[in-house]
Amino acid sequence: MDAATGRAYLACDQPTRAVPFLRSRVEATPPDYPRDHLHAVLDLADTVHQCGDGDQARELLNQAEGLIGTVSSQRMVHRFDTLSSAVAAA
């Protein structure tokens, strides 16, 4: 439910309102599902970056970096790399 609510706020171009729902999703996603957890962390990192909070985005990307090696998804690796570049450039 939190993920859907967060995505709805993003679709309405309200990333600030999406953050608490996406943060709840990260907290609720068990680490024994690394792909789901990584996806949740990247969604939150992207959203806080959109909100202008580069420090928080970098912290979340550091957390994601620890998960990226446990997931065999080129899409996730590409998303991580793209988001890392965007945050570094900001």
PDB file of C-alpha atoms in Angstrom:
ATOM      1  CA  MET A   1       0.000   0.000   0.000  1.00  0.00           C
ATOM      2  CA  ASP A   2       2.805   2.433   0.886  1.00  0.00           C
ATOM      3  CA  ALA A   3       4.552   1.872  -2.439  1.00  0.00           C
ATOM      4  CA  ALA A   4       1.360   2.506  -4.392  1.00  0.00           C
ATOM      5  CA  THR A   5       0.613   5.670  -2.437  1.00  0.00           C
ATOM      6  CA  GLY A   6       4.166   6.902  -2.928  1.00  0.00           C
ATOM      7  CA  ARG A   7       4.013   6.224  -6.678  1.00  0.00           C
ATOM      8  CA  ALA A   8       0.660   8.032  -6.867  1.00  0.00           C
ATOM      9  CA  TYR A   9       2.200  11.140  -5.312  1.00  0.00           C
ATOM     10  CA  LEU A  10       5.106  10.872  -7.751  1.00  0.00           C
ATOM     11  CA  ALA A  11       2.660  10.630 -10.652  1.00  0.00           C
ATOM     12  CA  CYS A  12       1.056  13.832  -9.359  1.00  0.00           C
ATOM     13  CA  ASP A  13       4.500  15.476  -9.319  1.00  0.00           C
ATOM     14  CA  GLN A  14       4.526  15.676  -5.508  1.00  0.00           C
ATOM     15  CA  PRO A  15       7.761  13.923  -4.532  1.00  0.00           C
ATOM     16  CA  THR A  16       7.884  15.500  -1.071  1.00  0.00           C
ATOM     17  CA  ARG A  17       4.564  13.887  -0.189  1.00  0.00           C
ATOM     18  CA  ALA A  18       5.791  10.551  -1.570  1.00  0.00           C
ATOM     19  CA  VAL A  19       8.871  10.354   0.683  1.00  0.00           C
ATOM     20  CA  PRO A  20       7.226   9.107   3.911  1.00  0.00           C
ATOM     21  CA  PHE A  21       5.389   6.355   2.045  1.00  0.00           C
ATOM     22  CA  LEU A  22       8.497   5.254   0.183  1.00  0.00           C
ATOM     23  CA  ARG A  23      10.507   5.353   3.423  1.00  0.00           C
ATOM     24  CA  SER A  24       7.892   3.090   5.054  1.00  0.00           C
ATOM     25  CA  ARG A  25       8.242   0.738   2.106  1.00  0.00           C
ATOM     26  CA  VAL A  26      12.017   0.518   2.623  1.00  0.00           C
ATOM     27  CA  GLU A  27      11.510  -0.206   6.314  1.00  0.00           C
ATOM     28  CA  ALA A  28       8.851  -2.841   5.586  1.00  0.00           C
ATOM     29  CA  THR A  29      10.801  -4.668   2.860  1.00  0.00           C
ATOM     30  CA  PRO A  30      12.721  -7.526   4.470  1.00  0.00           C
ATOM     31  CA  PRO A  31      16.428  -7.729   3.659  1.00  0.00           C
ATOM     32  CA  ASP A  32      16.054 -11.433   2.816  1.00  0.00           C
ATOM     33  CA  TYR A  33      14.435 -10.194  -0.429  1.00  0.00           C
ATOM     34  CA  PRO A  34      17.413  -8.210  -1.724  1.00  0.00           C
ATOM     35  CA  ARG A  35      15.914  -7.333  -5.119  1.00  0.00           C
ATOM     36  CA  ASP A  36      12.738  -5.913  -3.550  1.00  0.00           C
ATOM     37  CA  HIS A  37      14.736  -4.117  -0.884  1.00  0.00           C
ATOM     38  CA  LEU A  38      17.120  -2.658  -3.482  1.00  0.00           C
ATOM     39  CA  HIS A  39      14.192  -1.502  -5.608  1.00  0.00           C
ATOM     40  CA  ALA A  40      12.619   0.217  -2.599  1.00  0.00           C
ATOM     41  CA  VAL A  41      15.906   1.919  -1.636  1.00  0.00           C
ATOM     42  CA  LEU A  42      16.486   3.148  -5.195  1.00  0.00           C
ATOM     43  CA  ASP A  43      12.934   4.506  -5.414  1.00  0.00           C
ATOM     44  CA  LEU A  44      13.469   6.438  -2.191  1.00  0.00           C
ATOM     45  CA  ALA A  45      16.932   7.653  -3.232  1.00  0.00           C
ATOM     46  CA  ASP A  46      15.554   8.901  -6.548  1.00  0.00           C
ATOM     47  CA  THR A  47      12.666  10.664  -4.822  1.00  0.00           C
ATOM     48  CA  VAL A  48      14.739  12.430  -2.165  1.00  0.00           C
ATOM     49  CA  HIS A  49      17.115  13.483  -4.951  1.00  0.00           C
ATOM     50  CA  GLN A  50      14.128  15.000  -6.781  1.00  0.00           C
ATOM     51  CA  CYS A  51      13.333  16.850  -3.550  1.00  0.00           C
ATOM     52  CA  GLY A  52      16.832  18.329  -3.548  1.00  0.00           C
ATOM     53  CA  ASP A  53      18.247  16.320  -0.652  1.00  0.00           C
ATOM     54  CA  GLY A  54      21.523  15.128  -2.149  1.00  0.00           C
ATOM     55  CA  ASP A  55      22.986  14.080   1.200  1.00  0.00           C
ATOM     56  CA  GLN A  56      20.104  11.716   1.940  1.00  0.00           C
ATOM     57  CA  ALA A  57      20.205  10.411  -1.636  1.00  0.00           C
ATOM     58  CA  ARG A  58      23.927   9.634  -1.246  1.00  0.00           C
ATOM     59  CA  GLU A  59      23.292   7.815   2.050  1.00  0.00           C
ATOM     60  CA  LEU A  60      20.624   5.697   0.394  1.00  0.00           C
ATOM     61  CA  LEU A  61      22.885   4.992  -2.573  1.00  0.00           C
ATOM     62  CA  ASN A  62      25.572   3.806  -0.157  1.00  0.00           C
ATOM     63  CA  GLN A  63      22.993   1.421   1.289  1.00  0.00           C
ATOM     64  CA  ALA A  64      22.040   0.302  -2.236  1.00  0.00           C
ATOM     65  CA  GLU A  65      25.689  -0.260  -3.125  1.00  0.00           C
ATOM     66  CA  GLY A  66      25.836  -2.941  -0.454  1.00  0.00           C
ATOM     67  CA  LEU A  67      22.874  -4.698  -2.072  1.00  0.00           C
ATOM     68  CA  ILE A  68      23.762  -4.319  -5.749  1.00  0.00           C
ATOM     69  CA  GLY A  69      26.175  -7.272  -5.714  1.00  0.00           C
ATOM     70  CA  THR A  70      23.477  -9.596  -4.385  1.00  0.00           C
ATOM     71  CA  VAL A  71      21.093  -8.962  -7.281  1.00  0.00           C
ATOM     72  CA  SER A  72      21.567 -10.299 -10.788  1.00  0.00           C
ATOM     73  CA  SER A  73      19.553  -7.635 -12.575  1.00  0.00           C
ATOM     74  CA  GLN A  74      21.193  -5.480 -15.210  1.00  0.00           C
ATOM     75  CA  ARG A  75      18.204  -3.131 -15.044  1.00  0.00           C
ATOM     76  CA  MET A  76      18.845  -2.508 -11.334  1.00  0.00           C
ATOM     77  CA  VAL A  77      22.583  -2.036 -11.933  1.00  0.00           C
ATOM     78  CA  HIS A  78      21.846   0.447 -14.723  1.00  0.00           C
ATOM     79  CA  ARG A  79      19.358   2.325 -12.551  1.00  0.00           C
ATOM     80  CA  PHE A  80      21.858   2.451  -9.682  1.00  0.00           C
ATOM     81  CA  ASP A  81      24.611   3.735 -11.992  1.00  0.00           C
ATOM     82  CA  THR A  82      22.347   6.358 -13.595  1.00  0.00           C
ATOM     83  CA  LEU A  83      21.059   7.613 -10.250  1.00  0.00           C
ATOM     84  CA  SER A  84      24.574   7.655  -8.755  1.00  0.00           C
ATOM     85  CA  SER A  85      25.777   9.804 -11.659  1.00  0.00           C
ATOM     86  CA  ALA A  86      22.843  12.190 -11.317  1.00  0.00           C
ATOM     87  CA  VAL A  87      23.367  12.613  -7.569  1.00  0.00           C
ATOM     88  CA  ALA A  88      27.126  13.115  -8.015  1.00  0.00           C
ATOM     89  CA  ALA A  89      26.501  15.792 -10.667  1.00  0.00           C
ATOM     90  CA  ALA A  90      24.093  17.753  -8.464  1.00  0.00           C
TER      91      ALA A  90
END
